[in-house]
Coordinates of C-alpha atoms in Angstrom, one line a residue:
Chain A
M1332 CA 11.2 -14.5 11.0
Y1333 CA 13.9 -12.0 12.0
E1334 CA 13.0 -8.4 12.8
I1335 CA 15.3 -5.4 12.8
R1336 CA 14.6 -1.9 14.0
F1337 CA 16.8 1.0 12.7
H1338 CA 17.1 4.1 14.8
G1339 CA 18.6 7.3 13.5
R1340 CA 18.2 11.0 13.1
G1341 CA 16.5 12.6 10.1
G1342 CA 19.1 12.9 7.4
Q1343 CA 21.3 9.9 8.4
G1344 CA 19.5 7.5 6.1
A1345 CA 17.8 5.0 8.5
V1346 CA 15.0 4.5 6.0
M1347 CA 17.4 4.0 3.1
A1348 CA 19.5 1.6 5.2
S1349 CA 16.4 -0.5 5.7
K1350 CA 15.7 -0.5 2.0
I1351 CA 19.3 -1.4 1.0
L1352 CA 19.3 -4.3 3.5
A1353 CA 15.9 -5.5 2.1
K1354 CA 17.4 -5.5 -1.4
A1355 CA 20.5 -7.3 -0.1
L1356 CA 18.6 -10.0 1.7
A1357 CA 16.4 -10.5 -1.3
E1358 CA 19.6 -11.2 -3.3
E1359 CA 20.2 -14.0 -0.8
G1360 CA 16.7 -15.5 -1.5
K1361 CA 15.0 -14.2 1.6
F1362 CA 11.5 -12.7 1.6
V1363 CA 11.6 -9.1 2.9
K1364 CA 9.3 -6.4 4.1
S1365 CA 10.5 -3.0 5.1
I1366 CA 8.7 0.1 6.2
P1367 CA 9.7 3.5 7.6
S1368 CA 8.1 4.8 10.8
F1369 CA 5.7 7.6 10.3
G1370 CA 6.4 10.7 12.3
F1371 CA 7.2 14.3 11.7
E1372 CA 10.0 14.4 9.2
R1373 CA 12.8 16.9 9.8
R1374 CA 16.6 16.8 9.9
G1375 CA 18.0 15.7 13.3
A1376 CA 14.7 14.4 14.7
P1377 CA 14.6 10.8 15.9
V1378 CA 13.4 8.4 13.1
S1379 CA 13.1 4.7 12.8
A1380 CA 12.6 2.1 10.2
F1381 CA 11.6 -1.6 10.3
L1382 CA 12.7 -4.6 8.4
R1383 CA 11.5 -8.2 8.5
F1384 CA 12.8 -11.2 6.6
D1385 CA 11.9 -14.8 6.5
E1386 CA 12.2 -17.9 4.4
K1387 CA 8.5 -17.6 3.4
Y1388 CA 6.4 -14.7 2.3
I1389 CA 5.6 -12.1 5.0
R1390 CA 2.0 -10.9 4.9
K1391 CA 1.8 -8.3 7.7
I1392 CA 2.7 -4.7 7.0
T1393 CA 3.1 -3.4 10.5
N1394 CA 5.6 -1.6 12.7
I1395 CA 8.1 -3.8 14.6
Y1396 CA 7.5 -3.8 18.4
H1397 CA 9.8 -6.7 19.4
P1398 CA 13.0 -6.5 17.4
D1399 CA 15.6 -9.2 17.4
C1400 CA 18.2 -6.6 16.3
I1401 CA 18.6 -2.9 16.9
V1402 CA 20.8 -0.8 14.6
C1403 CA 21.5 2.7 15.9
L1404 CA 23.1 5.1 13.4
D1405 CA 23.7 7.9 15.9
P1406 CA 25.9 8.0 19.0
T1407 CA 23.7 10.4 21.0
L1408 CA 20.3 9.0 20.1
P1409 CA 20.2 6.4 23.0
R1410 CA 20.1 9.3 25.4
A1411 CA 17.0 10.7 23.6
V1412 CA 14.9 7.6 23.0
D1413 CA 14.6 4.1 24.5
I1414 CA 16.1 2.3 21.5
F1415 CA 15.7 -1.1 23.4
E1416 CA 12.0 -0.8 23.9
G1417 CA 10.4 -4.3 23.4
M1418 CA 13.6 -5.9 22.4
N1419 CA 13.6 -9.7 22.2
S1420 CA 16.1 -11.7 24.3
N1421 CA 19.3 -13.0 22.6
G1422 CA 19.2 -9.8 20.6
A1423 CA 21.9 -8.0 18.6
W1424 CA 22.7 -4.3 19.1
I1425 CA 24.6 -2.4 16.5
Q1426 CA 25.8 1.1 17.6
A1427 CA 27.7 3.9 16.0
T1428 CA 30.0 5.2 18.8
K1429 CA 33.6 6.0 19.7
K1430 CA 33.1 4.4 23.1
S1431 CA 34.1 0.9 24.1
A1432 CA 31.8 -1.8 25.3
E1433 CA 32.8 -1.2 29.0
Q1434 CA 31.4 2.3 28.8
F1435 CA 27.9 1.1 28.1
D1436 CA 25.1 -0.1 30.4
I1437 CA 24.2 -3.1 28.2
P1438 CA 20.6 -4.4 28.6
K1439 CA 20.1 -8.1 29.4
T1440 CA 18.3 -8.6 26.1
V1441 CA 21.5 -8.0 24.2
S1442 CA 23.7 -11.0 23.5
K1443 CA 25.8 -9.6 20.7
L1444 CA 27.1 -6.1 20.5
G1445 CA 28.8 -4.5 17.4
L1446 CA 30.5 -1.1 18.0
C1447 CA 32.0 1.1 15.3
D1448 CA 33.0 4.8 15.1
G1449 CA 30.6 5.4 12.3
F1450 CA 30.8 9.2 12.6
G1451 CA 34.6 9.2 12.3
I1452 CA 34.5 7.0 9.1
A1453 CA 31.7 9.0 7.6
M1454 CA 33.5 12.2 8.0
E1455 CA 36.6 10.7 6.3
I1456 CA 34.7 9.2 3.4
I1457 CA 31.7 11.4 2.8
G1458 CA 32.6 14.5 4.8
R1459 CA 29.2 14.5 6.5
P1460 CA 28.0 12.4 9.5
I1461 CA 25.8 10.0 7.3
T1462 CA 26.4 6.6 8.8
N1463 CA 23.8 4.4 7.3
T1464 CA 25.9 2.3 4.9
I1465 CA 28.8 2.1 7.3
M1466 CA 26.5 0.6 9.9
L1467 CA 25.2 -1.9 7.5
G1468 CA 28.7 -3.2 7.3
V1469 CA 28.8 -3.3 11.1
L1470 CA 25.5 -5.3 11.1
A1471 CA 26.9 -7.8 8.6
K1472 CA 30.1 -8.3 10.6
T1473 CA 28.2 -8.6 14.0
T1474 CA 25.3 -10.8 13.0
G1475 CA 26.4 -12.5 9.8
I1476 CA 22.8 -12.3 8.5
V1477 CA 23.9 -10.8 5.2
S1478 CA 27.1 -10.8 3.1
L1479 CA 29.1 -7.7 2.0
D1480 CA 28.6 -8.9 -1.6
S1481 CA 24.9 -8.8 -1.2
L1482 CA 25.0 -5.4 0.5
N1483 CA 27.0 -4.1 -2.5
K1484 CA 24.4 -5.5 -4.9
G1485 CA 21.6 -4.0 -2.8
M1486 CA 23.1 -0.6 -3.2
E1487 CA 23.4 -0.8 -7.0
S1488 CA 19.9 0.4 -7.7
I1489 CA 19.9 3.1 -5.0
A1490 CA 19.9 6.8 -6.1
F1491 CA 22.4 8.2 -3.5
R1492 CA 22.2 11.9 -2.9
D1493 CA 25.2 12.6 -0.7
A1494 CA 27.9 10.2 -2.1
A1495 CA 28.4 8.0 -5.1
L1496 CA 27.9 4.2 -5.0
E1497 CA 31.7 3.6 -4.8
K1498 CA 32.0 5.7 -1.7
N1499 CA 29.1 3.8 -0.1
M1500 CA 30.7 0.5 -1.0
E1501 CA 33.9 1.7 0.7
A1502 CA 31.7 2.8 3.7
V1503 CA 30.2 -0.7 4.0
R1504 CA 33.6 -2.3 3.8
R1505 CA 35.2 -0.1 6.4
G1506 CA 32.2 -0.6 8.7
Y1507 CA 32.7 -4.3 8.3
E1508 CA 36.4 -4.2 8.9
E1509 CA 36.5 -1.6 11.8
T1510 CA 33.9 -3.3 14.0
A1511 CA 34.5 -4.5 17.5
V1512 CA 32.1 -7.5 18.1
H1513 CA 31.4 -8.5 21.7
E1514 CA 29.6 -11.5 23.0
V1515 CA 27.7 -10.3 26.1
N1516 CA 25.2 -11.6 28.6
Chain B
M266 CA 11.3 -11.4 -19.7
S267 CA 9.8 -10.8 -16.3
K268 CA 12.1 -9.7 -13.5
T269 CA 11.9 -9.4 -9.8
I270 CA 12.8 -6.2 -8.0
V271 CA 12.5 -5.0 -4.4
C272 CA 10.4 -1.8 -4.3
D273 CA 7.8 0.1 -2.4
G274 CA 4.1 0.3 -3.4
N275 CA 4.5 3.6 -5.2
E276 CA 7.2 2.3 -7.4
A277 CA 5.2 -0.9 -8.0
A278 CA 2.3 1.2 -9.2
A279 CA 4.6 3.2 -11.5
W280 CA 5.9 -0.1 -13.0
G281 CA 2.3 -1.1 -13.7
V282 CA 1.9 2.2 -15.6
V283 CA 5.1 1.4 -17.6
K284 CA 3.7 -1.9 -18.7
A285 CA 0.3 -0.5 -19.6
R286 CA 1.9 2.0 -22.1
P287 CA -0.2 5.1 -21.5
D288 CA -0.1 8.0 -24.1
M289 CA -0.6 10.8 -21.7
V290 CA 0.1 11.3 -18.0
A291 CA -0.4 14.4 -15.8
V292 CA 0.8 14.6 -12.2
Y293 CA 0.8 16.9 -9.3
P294 CA 2.7 15.7 -6.2
I295 CA 1.1 15.3 -2.8
T296 CA 2.2 13.2 0.2
P297 CA 2.1 10.2 0.3
Q298 CA 1.6 10.0 -3.5
S299 CA 4.6 12.2 -4.4
S300 CA 7.2 9.5 -5.0
L301 CA 4.7 7.8 -7.4
A302 CA 4.6 11.1 -9.4
E303 CA 8.4 11.2 -9.2
Y304 CA 8.8 7.6 -10.4
I305 CA 6.4 8.4 -13.3
S306 CA 8.4 11.5 -14.2
Q307 CA 11.7 9.6 -14.1
F308 CA 10.3 6.8 -16.2
V309 CA 9.1 9.2 -18.8
A310 CA 12.5 11.0 -18.8
D311 CA 14.3 7.6 -19.1
G312 CA 12.1 6.6 -22.0
L313 CA 10.5 3.7 -20.2
I314 CA 7.1 5.4 -20.6
E315 CA 6.5 6.8 -24.1
A316 CA 3.9 9.2 -22.9
D317 CA 3.5 13.0 -22.9
L318 CA 3.9 14.2 -19.4
M319 CA 2.2 17.4 -18.5
D320 CA 3.2 19.2 -15.3
V321 CA 0.2 21.4 -14.4
E322 CA -0.6 23.8 -11.6
G323 CA -2.9 21.6 -9.6
E324 CA -5.0 18.5 -9.4
H325 CA -8.1 20.2 -11.0
S326 CA -6.0 20.7 -14.1
V327 CA -4.5 17.2 -13.9
L328 CA -7.8 15.6 -14.4
S329 CA -9.1 18.2 -16.9
V330 CA -6.0 17.6 -19.1
L331 CA -6.6 13.8 -18.9
Q332 CA -10.3 14.2 -19.9
G333 CA -9.3 16.1 -23.0
A334 CA -6.6 13.6 -23.8
C335 CA -8.9 10.7 -23.3
L336 CA -11.6 12.3 -25.5
A337 CA -8.8 12.6 -28.1
G338 CA -8.1 8.9 -27.9
A339 CA -5.2 8.7 -25.4
R340 CA -4.7 6.1 -22.7
T341 CA -4.1 8.1 -19.6
F342 CA -2.9 7.8 -16.0
T343 CA -2.5 10.0 -12.9
A344 CA -2.3 9.5 -9.1
T345 CA -3.4 11.6 -6.2
C346 CA -4.8 11.5 -2.7
G347 CA -6.3 13.4 0.2
Q348 CA -6.4 17.2 -0.4
G349 CA -5.3 16.7 -4.0
L350 CA -8.4 14.6 -4.6
A351 CA -10.5 17.2 -2.9
F352 CA -9.1 19.9 -5.2
M353 CA -9.8 17.5 -8.2
F354 CA -13.4 16.9 -7.2
E355 CA -15.1 19.0 -9.9
P356 CA -13.6 17.1 -12.9
Y357 CA -13.6 13.9 -10.8
F358 CA -17.4 14.0 -10.6
R359 CA -17.6 14.7 -14.3
T360 CA -15.5 11.8 -15.5
P361 CA -17.9 8.8 -14.9
P362 CA -20.9 10.1 -16.8
L363 CA -18.5 11.1 -19.6
R364 CA -17.6 7.4 -19.6
L365 CA -13.9 8.1 -19.8
P366 CA -11.7 5.1 -18.9
I367 CA -9.0 7.0 -17.0
V368 CA -6.9 5.0 -14.5
M369 CA -5.8 6.8 -11.4
S370 CA -3.9 5.5 -8.3
L371 CA -5.4 6.7 -5.0
V372 CA -2.6 6.5 -2.5
T373 CA -5.1 6.8 0.3
R374 CA -4.7 9.4 3.0
D375 CA -6.7 10.6 5.9
G376 CA -8.7 13.8 5.8
I377 CA -7.8 17.2 7.1
S378 CA -8.6 18.7 9.6
P379 CA -6.9 18.2 12.0
Q380 CA -3.6 18.4 10.1
C381 CA -2.1 15.1 9.1
V382 CA -0.1 13.9 6.1
W383 CA -0.5 10.2 6.8
G384 CA -2.5 7.2 5.5
G385 CA -6.1 6.3 6.0
Q386 CA -8.9 5.6 3.5
Q387 CA -11.0 8.6 4.2
D388 CA -10.3 10.2 0.8
A389 CA -11.3 7.2 -1.2
M390 CA -14.3 6.4 1.0
T391 CA -15.5 10.0 0.7
V392 CA -15.8 9.7 -3.1
R393 CA -17.4 6.2 -3.0
E394 CA -20.6 7.4 -4.6
V395 CA -19.2 9.3 -7.5
G396 CA -19.2 6.5 -10.1
W397 CA -15.5 5.6 -10.3
I398 CA -14.6 1.9 -9.9
Q399 CA -12.6 1.3 -6.8
M400 CA -10.2 -1.6 -6.2
Y401 CA -8.1 -1.9 -3.0
C402 CA -4.8 -3.8 -3.0
E403 CA -3.2 -6.0 -0.3
T404 CA 0.4 -6.4 -1.6
N405 CA 2.8 -4.4 -3.8
Q406 CA 2.5 -7.1 -6.4
E407 CA -1.3 -6.7 -6.4
I408 CA -0.8 -3.0 -6.9
L409 CA 1.3 -3.4 -10.0
D410 CA -1.0 -6.2 -11.4
T411 CA -4.2 -4.3 -10.7
I412 CA -3.0 -1.1 -12.4
I413 CA -2.6 -3.1 -15.6
M414 CA -5.9 -5.0 -15.1
A415 CA -7.6 -1.6 -14.4
Y416 CA -7.0 -0.5 -18.1
K417 CA -8.6 -3.7 -19.4
I418 CA -11.6 -3.2 -17.1
A419 CA -12.0 0.5 -17.6
E420 CA -11.7 0.2 -21.4
H421 CA -14.1 -2.7 -21.7
R422 CA -17.0 -1.8 -24.1
D423 CA -19.6 -2.8 -21.5
V424 CA -17.9 -0.7 -18.8
M425 CA -16.2 2.5 -20.1
L426 CA -15.7 4.0 -16.6
P427 CA -12.8 5.6 -14.8
T428 CA -11.0 3.4 -12.3
N429 CA -9.2 4.0 -9.0
V430 CA -6.6 1.5 -7.9
C431 CA -6.2 2.2 -4.2
H432 CA -3.3 1.4 -1.9
D433 CA -2.7 2.6 1.6
G434 CA -0.6 5.7 2.1
N435 CA 2.5 5.0 4.2
Y436 CA 2.3 1.3 4.9
Q437 CA 2.0 0.4 1.2
S438 CA 3.2 3.6 -0.5
Y439 CA 6.6 3.3 1.3
G440 CA 6.5 -0.4 2.3
V441 CA 9.1 -2.3 0.4
E442 CA 8.9 -6.0 -0.7
Q443 CA 9.6 -8.2 -3.7
V444 CA 7.6 -7.5 -6.8
E445 CA 7.7 -9.3 -10.2
I446 CA 7.5 -7.0 -13.2
P447 CA 5.7 -8.9 -16.0
D448 CA 7.1 -9.3 -19.5
Q449 CA 6.1 -6.5 -21.8
G450 CA 5.0 -8.9 -24.5
D451 CA 2.8 -10.8 -22.1
V452 CA 1.2 -7.6 -20.9
D453 CA 0.7 -6.3 -24.5
A454 CA -1.0 -9.6 -25.4
F455 CA -3.2 -9.4 -22.3
L456 CA -4.3 -5.8 -22.8
G457 CA -4.9 -5.9 -26.5
E458 CA -6.0 -2.8 -28.4
K459 CA -6.7 0.3 -26.4
N460 CA -10.3 1.4 -26.4
T461 CA -10.8 5.0 -25.1
N462 CA -13.0 7.1 -27.3
W463 CA -15.1 5.2 -29.7
H464 CA -18.2 6.4 -27.9
V465 CA -17.4 10.0 -27.1
A466 CA -14.7 12.0 -28.8
L467 CA -13.1 15.3 -29.5
D468 CA -12.3 14.5 -33.1
P469 CA -12.7 16.8 -36.2
D470 CA -13.5 13.7 -38.3
R471 CA -16.4 12.7 -36.1
P472 CA -18.0 15.9 -34.8
M473 CA -20.4 15.2 -31.9
G474 CA -21.9 17.0 -28.9
V475 CA -20.0 16.1 -25.8
D476 CA -21.3 16.7 -22.3
P477 CA -24.7 18.2 -23.5
L478 CA -27.0 20.4 -21.5
T479 CA -29.7 18.1 -20.1
G480 CA -32.3 18.0 -17.4
G481 CA -34.8 20.6 -16.4
A482 CA -38.6 20.2 -16.4
A483 CA -38.9 19.6 -20.1
A484 CA -39.5 15.9 -20.8
S485 CA -36.7 15.5 -23.3
G486 CA -34.2 17.1 -21.0
A487 CA -35.2 15.0 -18.0
S488 CA -35.2 11.7 -19.9
L489 CA -31.8 12.4 -21.4
F490 CA -30.4 13.0 -17.9
V491 CA -31.9 9.8 -16.7
R492 CA -30.4 8.0 -19.6
Y493 CA -26.9 9.2 -18.6
R494 CA -27.5 8.2 -15.0
K495 CA -28.9 4.8 -15.9
G496 CA -26.0 4.2 -18.3
T497 CA -23.4 4.9 -15.6
C498 CA -25.2 2.6 -13.2
K499 CA -25.4 -0.1 -15.8
G500 CA -21.7 0.3 -16.6
M501 CA -20.9 -0.2 -13.0
Q502 CA -23.0 -3.3 -12.7
N503 CA -21.4 -4.7 -15.9
A504 CA -18.0 -4.0 -14.3
L505 CA -18.7 -6.7 -11.6
R506 CA -18.7 -9.3 -14.4
V507 CA -15.8 -7.7 -16.3
I508 CA -13.6 -7.4 -13.2
A509 CA -14.1 -11.1 -12.5
E510 CA -13.3 -12.0 -16.1
V511 CA -10.2 -9.8 -16.3
H512 CA -8.8 -11.2 -13.0
E513 CA -9.4 -14.7 -14.3
E514 CA -7.7 -13.9 -17.6
W515 CA -4.7 -12.3 -15.7
G516 CA -4.3 -15.5 -13.6
R517 CA -4.5 -17.7 -16.7
K518 CA -2.1 -15.7 -18.8
I519 CA 0.3 -14.2 -16.2
G520 CA 0.1 -16.8 -13.5
R521 CA -0.9 -14.7 -10.5
H522 CA -4.4 -15.2 -9.2
Y523 CA -6.4 -12.8 -7.1
S524 CA -10.0 -12.8 -5.9
P525 CA -11.5 -10.1 -8.0
L526 CA -14.3 -8.9 -5.8
V527 CA -14.2 -10.5 -2.3
E528 CA -11.6 -12.9 -1.0
E529 CA -12.6 -15.6 1.4
Y530 CA -9.8 -16.7 3.7
R531 CA -10.4 -19.8 5.9
L532 CA -14.1 -19.1 5.7
D533 CA -15.7 -22.4 4.6
D534 CA -15.9 -23.9 8.1
A535 CA -15.8 -20.6 10.0
D536 CA -18.4 -19.7 12.7
Y537 CA -17.6 -16.0 12.4
A538 CA -15.4 -13.7 10.3
I539 CA -13.6 -10.4 10.2
V540 CA -13.8 -8.1 7.2
T541 CA -10.8 -6.2 6.0
I542 CA -9.8 -3.9 3.1
G543 CA -6.4 -2.9 1.8
G544 CA -3.0 -3.2 3.4
M545 CA -4.3 -4.2 6.9
T546 CA -5.3 -7.6 5.5
G547 CA -2.0 -9.3 5.9
A548 CA -1.9 -8.8 9.7
G549 CA -5.6 -9.8 9.8
K550 CA -4.8 -13.1 8.1
D551 CA -1.8 -13.7 10.5
A552 CA -4.2 -13.1 13.4
V553 CA -6.8 -15.5 12.0
D554 CA -4.1 -18.2 11.7
M555 CA -3.1 -17.7 15.3
A556 CA -6.7 -17.8 16.5
R557 CA -7.2 -21.0 14.4
E558 CA -4.3 -22.6 16.1
A559 CA -6.0 -21.8 19.4
G560 CA -9.2 -23.6 18.2
E561 CA -11.2 -20.5 17.1
K562 CA -13.3 -21.1 14.0
V563 CA -12.7 -17.7 12.5
G564 CA -12.3 -16.6 8.9
L565 CA -11.5 -13.5 7.0
I566 CA -13.3 -11.7 4.2
K567 CA -11.2 -9.2 2.2
V568 CA -12.8 -6.5 0.1
K569 CA -10.9 -6.1 -3.2
T570 CA -13.6 -4.3 -5.2
F571 CA -15.6 -1.8 -3.2
R572 CA -17.1 0.1 -6.2
P573 CA -19.2 -1.3 -7.8
Y574 CA -20.2 -3.0 -4.6
P575 CA -19.9 -6.8 -5.0
L576 CA -23.3 -7.6 -3.4
Q577 CA -23.5 -11.2 -4.5
A578 CA -19.9 -12.1 -3.7
M579 CA -20.2 -10.5 -0.2
L580 CA -23.5 -12.1 0.4
Q581 CA -22.1 -15.5 -0.5
A582 CA -19.2 -14.8 2.0
V583 CA -21.2 -13.5 4.9
S584 CA -23.8 -16.3 4.5
K585 CA -21.2 -18.8 5.7
V586 CA -20.9 -17.3 9.1
K587 CA -22.9 -16.4 12.2
A588 CA -21.2 -13.1 13.1
V589 CA -18.9 -10.5 11.5
G590 CA -16.5 -7.8 12.7
I591 CA -15.8 -5.2 10.1
V592 CA -12.6 -3.2 10.2
D593 CA -12.6 0.2 8.6
R594 CA -9.7 2.6 8.1
S595 CA -12.0 5.6 7.7
V596 CA -15.1 7.1 9.3
S597 CA -18.7 7.5 8.1
F598 CA -19.6 10.7 10.0
G599 CA -23.2 10.3 9.1
W600 CA -23.6 6.8 10.7
N601 CA -21.0 6.9 13.5
A602 CA -19.5 3.8 12.0
G603 CA -17.2 2.6 9.3
P604 CA -18.3 2.9 5.6
V605 CA -17.5 -0.8 4.9
Y606 CA -19.5 -1.8 8.0
Q607 CA -22.5 0.1 6.5
E608 CA -22.1 -1.8 3.2
V609 CA -21.9 -5.1 5.0
L610 CA -25.1 -4.3 6.9
S611 CA -26.8 -3.6 3.6
T612 CA -25.6 -7.0 2.4
L613 CA -27.0 -8.7 5.5
Y614 CA -30.5 -7.4 4.7
H615 CA -30.4 -9.9 1.8
R616 CA -30.0 -12.8 4.3
K617 CA -33.1 -14.3 5.9
E618 CA -31.7 -14.6 9.5
R619 CA -30.1 -11.7 11.3
I620 CA -26.5 -12.0 12.6
P621 CA -24.5 -9.7 14.8
A622 CA -22.1 -7.2 13.1
V623 CA -19.6 -5.0 14.9
S624 CA -17.9 -1.8 13.5
F625 CA -14.2 -1.4 14.3
I626 CA -12.4 1.8 13.2
G627 CA -8.6 1.8 13.2
G628 CA -5.4 2.8 11.4
L629 CA -6.5 6.4 11.0
A630 CA -3.8 9.0 10.1
G631 CA -1.0 6.5 9.8
A632 CA -1.8 4.5 12.9
D633 CA -0.8 0.9 12.9
I634 CA -3.4 -2.0 13.0
T635 CA -1.3 -4.8 14.5
E636 CA -1.9 -8.5 14.9
D637 CA -2.7 -7.8 18.6
H638 CA -5.4 -5.4 17.5
F639 CA -6.8 -8.1 15.2
S640 CA -6.7 -10.6 18.0
Q641 CA -8.8 -8.3 20.1
I642 CA -11.1 -7.7 17.1
I643 CA -11.5 -11.5 16.7
E644 CA -12.2 -12.0 20.4
T645 CA -14.8 -9.2 20.5
T646 CA -16.5 -10.6 17.4
A647 CA -16.5 -14.1 18.9
R648 CA -18.3 -12.8 22.0
T649 CA -21.2 -11.6 19.9
L650 CA -22.0 -15.3 19.3
R651 CA -22.7 -15.4 23.0
D652 CA -24.9 -12.3 22.8
E653 CA -22.3 -10.0 24.1
I654 CA -22.8 -7.3 21.5
P655 CA -20.8 -4.1 22.1
E656 CA -21.9 -0.5 21.5
G657 CA -20.2 0.5 18.2
P658 CA -18.1 1.7 16.8
I659 CA -15.0 0.4 18.6
W660 CA -12.0 2.8 18.0
I661 CA -8.9 0.7 17.8
N662 CA -6.1 3.2 18.4
E663 CA -7.9 5.3 21.0

């Protein structure tokens, strides 16, 4: 089983990212289970979402406390919450940021790091700092757990509010192409 | 053709409604049921559900509308939870003795106060004595399938009672996984003719007194009232048989098999067991598997049908073990314990020998019940076999 925890701020689409990825992984024949975290819902407040996938049916419907992968949709969020809490070793960290790898204090649990200026790309494509689908492209590039094709299929049945499907497909592609992947630790 | 989608529990419930082809739906949104109401509205707008959708001003009207529709011969659906159910209570109480086979999703939510908008089974448990059938689901697939089965159960001539299909607010309402939507032709063949108002109707061609004035000290009034009460109780007892038959038929025709009343998991050679209800069950089964690997002879008993209470099925299950730990996602204030725990205690009276039973309460107001919690529950229950019996209840998320 592989466990992913999404971190974002209310409005950035962390929950939807988790749902899209669930649909994409299901396209590839994986069993999936995704749930949002349950906290006070308001724009800008830290939110998280959880996704598990496996080759066999997953029974438990619980939060994820020991993720193999952390996807952070917001550049300032790591200052507000400990996004690495409980992270498994040999983990992957996907981060929206303008910074380079040298500017981060990378935890020992991280072995793969994917960095991308999600905000910059989002402002160009959508005109608002909504980074969720961009960071799914970054996740695909960094970890290889899902293909771009499957992500596009996963988005087909999603009712997007802030941009059309085509723009989100462009967002996924640009995230994939504009990612710096680092092997660390 | 059946098809597989990835969706949350609220959407799975809405797809169950699509396949059951209701004539009339009325909804009023309330968290965490709201997206179910939205899916239903969307499906009606898209023509997937050929029903009249009535937007009303509150839950009291929702159920009142459906009562009228059902009396006029319509197959009906709605969904609510928490405070919405509280506001609905007056017509809710009236529905079972009217013997109206209305199907309603309860997307279970904890009670206010203090303020909270999250899951817990306090709402459903609070109405457990009102005369509605209650079935609790473990997976999104079971939610969809049980919604369809609920119509066949509710509309059975020996039952004719309203039915709540319960799934946990949050973990199941928003939890996403694969779900197979069955073929419409298969569902039509399974459900057969709808059967809603042969016995009581608002129909100019068959004028009859509905909901008559009964009771009082006069003998005729008292006996008529007793007849209504006994009839509802009899319908509930008949439902135990019908629920089992309908689940068996669903398995045979659709290919998905569920334990209709009580599921026994790794119980046959177990020394002790934990009892679960609803969405917590998956983590409970995982914890049982881990304990088994460590040599613990533990099993799990899942409650699917809570009303009518499946006395014989539960008695058969608990008779296989020497101790039980019962996990509730709600509180019985009157007993300082969990409601399911109290029911299991009542079951144990039917056994000759006494066994230890422990009440655990967890997952209130959206809290998680993890595998680690279940491992502790298993360990605590195991210790009762060595006469270490804790003062209950044990509050898991304290």
